[in-house]
PDB file of C-alpha atoms in Angstrom:
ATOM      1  CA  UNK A 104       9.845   6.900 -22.395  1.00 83.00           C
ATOM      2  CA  UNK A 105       8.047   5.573 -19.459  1.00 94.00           C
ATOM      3  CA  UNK A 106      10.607   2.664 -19.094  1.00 97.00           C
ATOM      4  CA  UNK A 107      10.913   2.331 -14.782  1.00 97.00           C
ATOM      5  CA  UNK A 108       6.886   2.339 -15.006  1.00 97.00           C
ATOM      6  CA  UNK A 109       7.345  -0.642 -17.854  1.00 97.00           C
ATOM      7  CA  UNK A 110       9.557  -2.201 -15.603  1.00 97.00           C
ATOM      8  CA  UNK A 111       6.852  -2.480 -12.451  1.00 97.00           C
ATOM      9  CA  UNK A 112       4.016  -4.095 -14.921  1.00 97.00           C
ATOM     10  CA  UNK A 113       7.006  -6.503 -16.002  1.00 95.00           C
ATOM     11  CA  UNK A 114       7.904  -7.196 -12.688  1.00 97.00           C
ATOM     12  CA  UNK A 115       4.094  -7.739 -11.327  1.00 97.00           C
ATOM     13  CA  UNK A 116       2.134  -9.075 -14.321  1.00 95.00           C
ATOM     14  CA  UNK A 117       3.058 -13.160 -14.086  1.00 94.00           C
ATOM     15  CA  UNK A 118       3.291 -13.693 -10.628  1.00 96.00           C
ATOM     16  CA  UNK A 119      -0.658 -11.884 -10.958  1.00 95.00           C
ATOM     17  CA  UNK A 120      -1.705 -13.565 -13.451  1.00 94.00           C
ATOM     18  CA  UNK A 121      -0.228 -17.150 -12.190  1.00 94.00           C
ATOM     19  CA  UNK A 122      -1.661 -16.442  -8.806  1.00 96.00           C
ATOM     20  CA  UNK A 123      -4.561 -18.212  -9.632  1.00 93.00           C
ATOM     21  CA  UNK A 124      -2.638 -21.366 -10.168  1.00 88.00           C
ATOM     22  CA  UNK A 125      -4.187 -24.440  -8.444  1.00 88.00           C
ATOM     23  CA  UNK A 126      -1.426 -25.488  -6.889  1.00 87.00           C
ATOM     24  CA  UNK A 127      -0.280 -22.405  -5.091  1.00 89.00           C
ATOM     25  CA  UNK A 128      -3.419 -20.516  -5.241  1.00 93.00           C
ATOM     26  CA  UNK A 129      -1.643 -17.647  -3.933  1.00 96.00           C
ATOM     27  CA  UNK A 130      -4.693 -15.344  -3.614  1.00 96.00           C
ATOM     28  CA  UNK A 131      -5.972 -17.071  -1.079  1.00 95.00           C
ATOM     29  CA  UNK A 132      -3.320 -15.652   1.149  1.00 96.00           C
ATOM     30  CA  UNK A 133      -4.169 -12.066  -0.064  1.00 97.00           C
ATOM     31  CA  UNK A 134      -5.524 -11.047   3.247  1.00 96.00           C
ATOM     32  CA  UNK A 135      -1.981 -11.398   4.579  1.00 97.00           C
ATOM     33  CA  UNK A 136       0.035 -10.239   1.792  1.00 97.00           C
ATOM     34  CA  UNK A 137      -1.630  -6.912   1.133  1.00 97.00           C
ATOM     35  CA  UNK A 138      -1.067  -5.782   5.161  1.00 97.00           C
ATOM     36  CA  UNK A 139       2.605  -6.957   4.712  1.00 98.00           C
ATOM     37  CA  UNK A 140       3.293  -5.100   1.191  1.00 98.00           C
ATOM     38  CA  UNK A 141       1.569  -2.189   2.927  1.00 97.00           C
ATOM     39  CA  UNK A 142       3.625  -1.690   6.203  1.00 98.00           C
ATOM     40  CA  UNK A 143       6.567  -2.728   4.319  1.00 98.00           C
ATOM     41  CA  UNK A 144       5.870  -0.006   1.517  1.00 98.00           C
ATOM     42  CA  UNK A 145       5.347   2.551   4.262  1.00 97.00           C
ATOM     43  CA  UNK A 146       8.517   2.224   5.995  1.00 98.00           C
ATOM     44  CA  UNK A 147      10.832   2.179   2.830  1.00 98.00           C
ATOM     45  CA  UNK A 148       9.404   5.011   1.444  1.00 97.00           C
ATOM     46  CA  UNK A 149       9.739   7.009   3.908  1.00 97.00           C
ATOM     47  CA  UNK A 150      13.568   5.307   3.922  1.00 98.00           C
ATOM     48  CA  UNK A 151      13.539   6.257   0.440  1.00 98.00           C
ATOM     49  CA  UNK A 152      12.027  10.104   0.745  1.00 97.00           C
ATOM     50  CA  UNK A 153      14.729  10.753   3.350  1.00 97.00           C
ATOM     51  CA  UNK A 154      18.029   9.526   1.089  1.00 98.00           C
ATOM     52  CA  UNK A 155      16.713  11.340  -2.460  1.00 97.00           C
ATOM     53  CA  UNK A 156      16.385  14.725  -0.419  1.00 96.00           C
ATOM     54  CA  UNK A 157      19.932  14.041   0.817  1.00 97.00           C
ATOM     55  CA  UNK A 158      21.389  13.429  -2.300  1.00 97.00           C
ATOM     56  CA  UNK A 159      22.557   9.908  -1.725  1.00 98.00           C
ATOM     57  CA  UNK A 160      19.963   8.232  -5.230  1.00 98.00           C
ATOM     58  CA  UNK A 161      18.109  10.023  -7.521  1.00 97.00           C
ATOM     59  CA  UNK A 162      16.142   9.292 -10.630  1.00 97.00           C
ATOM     60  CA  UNK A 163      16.100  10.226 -13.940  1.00 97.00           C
ATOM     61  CA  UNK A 164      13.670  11.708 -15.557  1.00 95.00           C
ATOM     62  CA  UNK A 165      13.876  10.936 -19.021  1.00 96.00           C
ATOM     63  CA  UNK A 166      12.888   7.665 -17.811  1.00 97.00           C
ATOM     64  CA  UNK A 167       9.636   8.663 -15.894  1.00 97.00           C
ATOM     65  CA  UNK A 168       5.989   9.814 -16.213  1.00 97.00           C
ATOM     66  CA  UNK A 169       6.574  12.770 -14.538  1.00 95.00           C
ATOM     67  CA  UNK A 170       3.936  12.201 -11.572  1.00 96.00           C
ATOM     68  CA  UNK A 171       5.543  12.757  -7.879  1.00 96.00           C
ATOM     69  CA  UNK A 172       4.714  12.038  -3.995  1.00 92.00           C
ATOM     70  CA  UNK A 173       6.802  14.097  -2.673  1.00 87.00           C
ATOM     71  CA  UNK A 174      10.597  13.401  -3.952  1.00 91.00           C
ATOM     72  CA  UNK A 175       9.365  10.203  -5.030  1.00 97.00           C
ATOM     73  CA  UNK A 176       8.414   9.436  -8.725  1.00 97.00           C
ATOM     74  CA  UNK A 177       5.273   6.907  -9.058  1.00 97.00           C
ATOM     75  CA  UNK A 178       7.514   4.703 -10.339  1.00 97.00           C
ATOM     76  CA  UNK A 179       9.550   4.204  -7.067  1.00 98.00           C
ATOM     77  CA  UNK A 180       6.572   4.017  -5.132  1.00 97.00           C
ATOM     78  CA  UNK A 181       5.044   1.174  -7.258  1.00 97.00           C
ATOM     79  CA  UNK A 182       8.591  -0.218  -6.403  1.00 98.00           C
ATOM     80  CA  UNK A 183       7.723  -1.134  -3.340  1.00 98.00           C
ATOM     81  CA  UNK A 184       4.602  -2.870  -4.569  1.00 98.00           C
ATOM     82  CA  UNK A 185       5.138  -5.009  -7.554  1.00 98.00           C
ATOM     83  CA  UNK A 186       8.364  -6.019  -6.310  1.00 98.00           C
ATOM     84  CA  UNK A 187       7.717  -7.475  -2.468  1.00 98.00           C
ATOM     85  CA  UNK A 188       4.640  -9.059  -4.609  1.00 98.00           C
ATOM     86  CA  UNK A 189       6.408 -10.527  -7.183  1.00 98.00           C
ATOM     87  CA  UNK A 190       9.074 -11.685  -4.524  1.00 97.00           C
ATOM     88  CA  UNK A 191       6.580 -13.525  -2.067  1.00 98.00           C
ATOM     89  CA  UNK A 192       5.243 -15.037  -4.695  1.00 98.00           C
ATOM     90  CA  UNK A 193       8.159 -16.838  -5.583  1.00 97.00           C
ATOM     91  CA  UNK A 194       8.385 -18.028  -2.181  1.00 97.00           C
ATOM     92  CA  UNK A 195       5.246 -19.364  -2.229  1.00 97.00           C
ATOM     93  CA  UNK A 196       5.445 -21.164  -4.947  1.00 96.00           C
ATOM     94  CA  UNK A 197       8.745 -22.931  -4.053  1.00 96.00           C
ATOM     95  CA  UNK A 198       6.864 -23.864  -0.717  1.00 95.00           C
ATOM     96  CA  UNK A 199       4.170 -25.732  -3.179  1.00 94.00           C
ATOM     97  CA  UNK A 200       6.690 -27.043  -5.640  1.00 94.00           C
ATOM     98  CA  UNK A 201      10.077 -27.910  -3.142  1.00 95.00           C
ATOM     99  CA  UNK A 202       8.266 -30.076  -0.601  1.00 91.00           C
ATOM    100  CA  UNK A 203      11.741 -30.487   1.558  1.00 94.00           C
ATOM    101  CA  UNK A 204      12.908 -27.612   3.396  1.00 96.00           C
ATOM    102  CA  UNK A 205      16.674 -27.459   1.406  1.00 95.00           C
ATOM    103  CA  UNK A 206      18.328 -24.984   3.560  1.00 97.00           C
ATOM    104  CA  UNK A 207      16.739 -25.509   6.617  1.00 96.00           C
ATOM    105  CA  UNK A 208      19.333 -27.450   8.466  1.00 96.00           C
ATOM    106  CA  UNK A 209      22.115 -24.508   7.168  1.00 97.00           C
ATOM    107  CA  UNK A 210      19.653 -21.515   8.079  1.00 97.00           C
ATOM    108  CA  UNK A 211      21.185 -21.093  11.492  1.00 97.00           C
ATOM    109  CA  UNK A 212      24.356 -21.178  10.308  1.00 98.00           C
ATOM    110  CA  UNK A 213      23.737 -18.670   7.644  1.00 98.00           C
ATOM    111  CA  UNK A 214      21.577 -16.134   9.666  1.00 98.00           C
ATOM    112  CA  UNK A 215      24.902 -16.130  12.734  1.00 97.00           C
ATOM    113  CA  UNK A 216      27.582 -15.972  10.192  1.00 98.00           C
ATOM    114  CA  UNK A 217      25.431 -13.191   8.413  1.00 98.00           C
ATOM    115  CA  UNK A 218      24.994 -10.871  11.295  1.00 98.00           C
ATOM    116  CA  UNK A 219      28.237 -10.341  12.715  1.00 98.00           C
ATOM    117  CA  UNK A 220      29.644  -9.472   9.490  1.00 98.00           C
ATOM    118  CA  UNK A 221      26.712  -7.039   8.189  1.00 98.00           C
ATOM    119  CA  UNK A 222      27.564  -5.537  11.711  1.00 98.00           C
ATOM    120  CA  UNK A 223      31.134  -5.084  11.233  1.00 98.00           C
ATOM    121  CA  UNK A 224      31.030  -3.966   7.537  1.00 98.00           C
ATOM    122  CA  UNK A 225      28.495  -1.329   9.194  1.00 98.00           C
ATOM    123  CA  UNK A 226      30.829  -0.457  11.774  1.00 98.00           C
ATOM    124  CA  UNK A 227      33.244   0.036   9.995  1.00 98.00           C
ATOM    125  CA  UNK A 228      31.787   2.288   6.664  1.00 98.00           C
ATOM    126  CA  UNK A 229      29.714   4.289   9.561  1.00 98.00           C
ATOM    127  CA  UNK A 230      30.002   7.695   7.192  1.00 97.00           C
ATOM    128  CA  UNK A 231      28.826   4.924   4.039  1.00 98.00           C
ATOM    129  CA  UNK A 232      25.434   5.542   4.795  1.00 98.00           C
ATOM    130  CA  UNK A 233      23.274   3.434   2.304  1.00 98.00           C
ATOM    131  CA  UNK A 234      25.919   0.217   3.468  1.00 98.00           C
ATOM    132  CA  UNK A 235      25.741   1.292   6.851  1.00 98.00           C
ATOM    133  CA  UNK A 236      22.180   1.428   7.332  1.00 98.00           C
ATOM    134  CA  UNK A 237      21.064  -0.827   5.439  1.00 98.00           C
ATOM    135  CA  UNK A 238      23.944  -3.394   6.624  1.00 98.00           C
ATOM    136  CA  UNK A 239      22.793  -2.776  10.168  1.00 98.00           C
ATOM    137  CA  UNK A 240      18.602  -2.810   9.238  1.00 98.00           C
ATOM    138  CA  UNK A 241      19.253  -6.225   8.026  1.00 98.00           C
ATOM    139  CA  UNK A 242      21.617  -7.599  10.720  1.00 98.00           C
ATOM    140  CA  UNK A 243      18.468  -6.331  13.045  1.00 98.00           C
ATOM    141  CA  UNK A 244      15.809  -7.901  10.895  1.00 98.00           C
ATOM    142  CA  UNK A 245      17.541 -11.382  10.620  1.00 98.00           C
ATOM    143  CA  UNK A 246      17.916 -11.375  14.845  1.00 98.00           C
ATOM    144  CA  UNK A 247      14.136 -10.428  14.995  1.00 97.00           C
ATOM    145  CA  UNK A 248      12.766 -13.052  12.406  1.00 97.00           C
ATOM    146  CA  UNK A 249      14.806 -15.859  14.633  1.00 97.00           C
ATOM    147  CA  UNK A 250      13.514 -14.117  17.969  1.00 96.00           C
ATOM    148  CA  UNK A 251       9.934 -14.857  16.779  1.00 93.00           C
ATOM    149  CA  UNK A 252      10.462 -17.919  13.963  1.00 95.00           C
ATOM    150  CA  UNK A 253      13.670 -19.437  14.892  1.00 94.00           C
ATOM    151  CA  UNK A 254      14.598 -21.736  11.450  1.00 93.00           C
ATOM    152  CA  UNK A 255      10.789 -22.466  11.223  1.00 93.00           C
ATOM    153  CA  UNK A 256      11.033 -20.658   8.030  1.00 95.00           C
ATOM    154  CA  UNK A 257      14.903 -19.122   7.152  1.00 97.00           C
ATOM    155  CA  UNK A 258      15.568 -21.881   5.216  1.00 97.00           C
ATOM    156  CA  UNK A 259      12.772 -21.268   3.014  1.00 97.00           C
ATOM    157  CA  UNK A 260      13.542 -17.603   2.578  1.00 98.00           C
ATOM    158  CA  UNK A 261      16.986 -17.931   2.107  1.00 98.00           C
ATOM    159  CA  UNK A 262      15.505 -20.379  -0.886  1.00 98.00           C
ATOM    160  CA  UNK A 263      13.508 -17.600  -2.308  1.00 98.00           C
ATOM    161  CA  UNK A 264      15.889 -15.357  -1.941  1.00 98.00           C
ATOM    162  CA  UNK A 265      18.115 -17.091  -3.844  1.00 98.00           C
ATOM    163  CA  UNK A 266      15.903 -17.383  -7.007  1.00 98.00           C
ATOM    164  CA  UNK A 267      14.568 -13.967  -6.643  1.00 97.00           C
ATOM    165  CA  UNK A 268      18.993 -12.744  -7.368  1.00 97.00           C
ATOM    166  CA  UNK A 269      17.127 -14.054 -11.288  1.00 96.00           C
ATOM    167  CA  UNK A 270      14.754 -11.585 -11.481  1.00 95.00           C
ATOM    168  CA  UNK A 271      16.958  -9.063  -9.470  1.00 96.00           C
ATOM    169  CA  UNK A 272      19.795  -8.501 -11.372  1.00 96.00           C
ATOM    170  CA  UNK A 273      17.716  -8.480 -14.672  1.00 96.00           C
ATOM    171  CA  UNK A 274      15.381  -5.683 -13.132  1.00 96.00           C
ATOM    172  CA  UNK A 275      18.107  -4.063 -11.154  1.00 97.00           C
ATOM    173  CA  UNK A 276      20.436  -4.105 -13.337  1.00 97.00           C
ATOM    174  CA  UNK A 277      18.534  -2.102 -16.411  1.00 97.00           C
ATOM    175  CA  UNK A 278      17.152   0.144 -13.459  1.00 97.00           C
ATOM    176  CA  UNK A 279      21.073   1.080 -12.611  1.00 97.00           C
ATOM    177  CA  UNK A 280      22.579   0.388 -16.413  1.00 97.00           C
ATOM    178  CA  UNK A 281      20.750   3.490 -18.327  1.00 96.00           C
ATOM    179  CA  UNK A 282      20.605   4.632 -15.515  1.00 97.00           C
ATOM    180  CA  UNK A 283      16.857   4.893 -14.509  1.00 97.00           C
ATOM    181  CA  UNK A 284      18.169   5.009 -10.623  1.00 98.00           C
ATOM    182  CA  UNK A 285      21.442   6.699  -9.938  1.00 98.00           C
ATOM    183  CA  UNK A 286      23.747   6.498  -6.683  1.00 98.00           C
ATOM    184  CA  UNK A 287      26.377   8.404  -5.286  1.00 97.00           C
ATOM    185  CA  UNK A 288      29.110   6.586  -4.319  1.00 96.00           C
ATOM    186  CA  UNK A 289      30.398   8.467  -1.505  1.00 97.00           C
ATOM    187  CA  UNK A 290      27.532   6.656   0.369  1.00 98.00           C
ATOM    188  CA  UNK A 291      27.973   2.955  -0.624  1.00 98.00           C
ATOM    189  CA  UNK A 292      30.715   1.241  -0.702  1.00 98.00           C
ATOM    190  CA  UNK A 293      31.699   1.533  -4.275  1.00 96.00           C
ATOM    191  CA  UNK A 294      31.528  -1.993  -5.556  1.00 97.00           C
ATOM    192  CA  UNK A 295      29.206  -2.812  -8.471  1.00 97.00           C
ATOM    193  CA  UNK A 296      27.637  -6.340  -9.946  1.00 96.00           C
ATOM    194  CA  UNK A 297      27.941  -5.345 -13.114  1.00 95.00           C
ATOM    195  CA  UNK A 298      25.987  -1.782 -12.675  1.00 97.00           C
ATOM    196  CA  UNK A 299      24.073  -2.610  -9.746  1.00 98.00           C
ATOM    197  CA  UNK A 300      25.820  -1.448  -5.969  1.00 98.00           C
ATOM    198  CA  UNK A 301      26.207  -4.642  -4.161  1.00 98.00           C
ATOM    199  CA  UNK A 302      24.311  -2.834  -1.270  1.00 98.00           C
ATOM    200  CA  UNK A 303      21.124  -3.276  -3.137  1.00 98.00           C
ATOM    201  CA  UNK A 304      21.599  -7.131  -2.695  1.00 98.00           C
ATOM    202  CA  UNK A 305      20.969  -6.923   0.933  1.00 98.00           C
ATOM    203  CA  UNK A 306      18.346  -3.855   0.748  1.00 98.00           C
ATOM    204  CA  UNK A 307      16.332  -6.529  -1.511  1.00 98.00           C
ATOM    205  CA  UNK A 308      17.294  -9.635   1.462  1.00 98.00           C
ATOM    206  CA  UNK A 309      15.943  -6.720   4.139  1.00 98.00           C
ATOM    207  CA  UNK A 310      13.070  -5.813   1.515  1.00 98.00           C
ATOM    208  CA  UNK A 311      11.859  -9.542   1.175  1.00 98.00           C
ATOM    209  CA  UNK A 312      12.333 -10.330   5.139  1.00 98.00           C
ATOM    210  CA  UNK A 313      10.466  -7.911   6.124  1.00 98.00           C
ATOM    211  CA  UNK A 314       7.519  -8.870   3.879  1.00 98.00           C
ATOM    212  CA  UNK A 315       7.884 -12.331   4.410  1.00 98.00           C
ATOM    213  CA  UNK A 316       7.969 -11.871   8.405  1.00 97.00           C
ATOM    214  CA  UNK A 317       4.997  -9.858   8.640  1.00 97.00           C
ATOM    215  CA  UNK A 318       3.196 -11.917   5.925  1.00 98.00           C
ATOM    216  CA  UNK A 319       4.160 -15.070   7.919  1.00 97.00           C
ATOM    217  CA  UNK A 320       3.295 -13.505  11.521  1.00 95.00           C
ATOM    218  CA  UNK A 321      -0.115 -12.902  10.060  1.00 95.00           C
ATOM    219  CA  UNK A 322      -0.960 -15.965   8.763  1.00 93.00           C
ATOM    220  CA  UNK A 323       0.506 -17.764  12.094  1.00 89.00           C
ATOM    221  CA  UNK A 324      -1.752 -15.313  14.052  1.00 88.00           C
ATOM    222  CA  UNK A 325      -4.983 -16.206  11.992  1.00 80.00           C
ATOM    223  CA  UNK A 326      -4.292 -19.822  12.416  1.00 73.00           C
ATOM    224  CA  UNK A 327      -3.961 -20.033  16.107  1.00 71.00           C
ATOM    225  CA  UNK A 328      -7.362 -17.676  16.170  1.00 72.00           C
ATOM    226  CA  UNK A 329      -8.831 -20.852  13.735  1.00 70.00           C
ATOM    227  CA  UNK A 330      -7.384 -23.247  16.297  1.00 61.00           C
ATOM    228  CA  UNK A 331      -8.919 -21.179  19.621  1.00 69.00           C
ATOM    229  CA  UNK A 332     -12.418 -20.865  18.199  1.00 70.00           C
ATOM    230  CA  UNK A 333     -12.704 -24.975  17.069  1.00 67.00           C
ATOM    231  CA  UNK A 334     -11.124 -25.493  20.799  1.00 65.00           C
ATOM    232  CA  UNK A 335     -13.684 -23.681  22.318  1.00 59.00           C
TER     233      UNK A 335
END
């Protein structure tokens, strides 16, 4: 049964269908989204590729339609897909339906208490190498997205990111229940919510900063392009 490949159209099919809503009308922003899911997708597959040949997750196959690239079932590769899709999307639409900025005035706080201690943990689970890297990945990506955004917009992802735990642990958690994804534990750091290796919370933060940095650097760039040419 098919189920991780069940688990992508779940994840995707609202936020596609509702994209066309007329107060977010979040296709419109397509042509920013679809370069950000794609340079996102590209670097955590390639993430991904590297720690299923060394053992550290794995799929299984009972649970898949048998197609690869590489390592990689389809499934996992449409991972990286629906889910940054379905994940902007909610941030979207709690930019059109949250007019106030809630965490803004706490994102500063948040992003400098954040990075010392995803540094530390790193430092000091160094042969952990799922919390490790990923600890240290996101520590980086939080000090880049202030280097170029400052708060502009932390307070709004840390908002979206916040929902998106909702649909998270629901997806997450049948993906690691069954399990669907497995994980060796002498690479993480052991501690589950519920089934789901609390590493994966901050490989979905990384996951959705990424997106949403690139996504938002794009749109920033095509607006100050709209700005120069009604200048000129």
């Amino acid at each position: 049964m098919p189920l991780y490949l069940y688990l992508n159209i779940f994840t995707i099919l609202f936020p596609l269908l509702l994209s066309f809503d007329r107060k977010v009308t979040f296709y419109k922003n397509w042509p920013y989204l679809w370069p950000a899911i794609l340079i996102n997708a590209a670097l955590f597959i390639i993430w991904d590729e590297l720690f299923t040949q060394a053992g550290i997750w794995g799929f299984n196959e009972e649970y898949l339609v048998g197609i690869y690239l590489f390592n990689l079932p389809l499934e996992e590769v449409l991972f990286f897909i629906t889910v940054p899709y379905a994940c902007v999307f909610i941030y979207e639409c709690l930019n059109a339906y949250i007019t106030k900025d809630l965490l803004q005035p706490y994102a500063k706080s948040i992003t400098f208490f954040l990075i010392p201690v995803l540094l530390l943990l790193a430092a000091f689970n160094l042969e952990r190498l799922y919390t490790s890297i990923t600890f240290t990945l996101l520590a980086a990506m939080l000090g880049v997205h202030y280097y170029y955004f400052n708060t502009q917009r932390l307070g709004r992802f840390y908002l979206a990111y916040i929902v998106h735990l909702v649909p998270f642990l629901l997806v997450n958690g049948v993906l690691t229940y069954l399990p669907i994804v497995w994980y060796n534990n002498s690479y993480n750091l052991g501690l589950r919510i519920v089934s789901i290796p609390v590493e994966d919370s901050m490989y979905s933060m990384l996951m959705l900063l990424l997106t949403i940095s690139i996504y938002e650097g794009l749109k920033q760039r095509f607006a100050v392009k709209q700005y120069q040419r009604l200048a000129v």
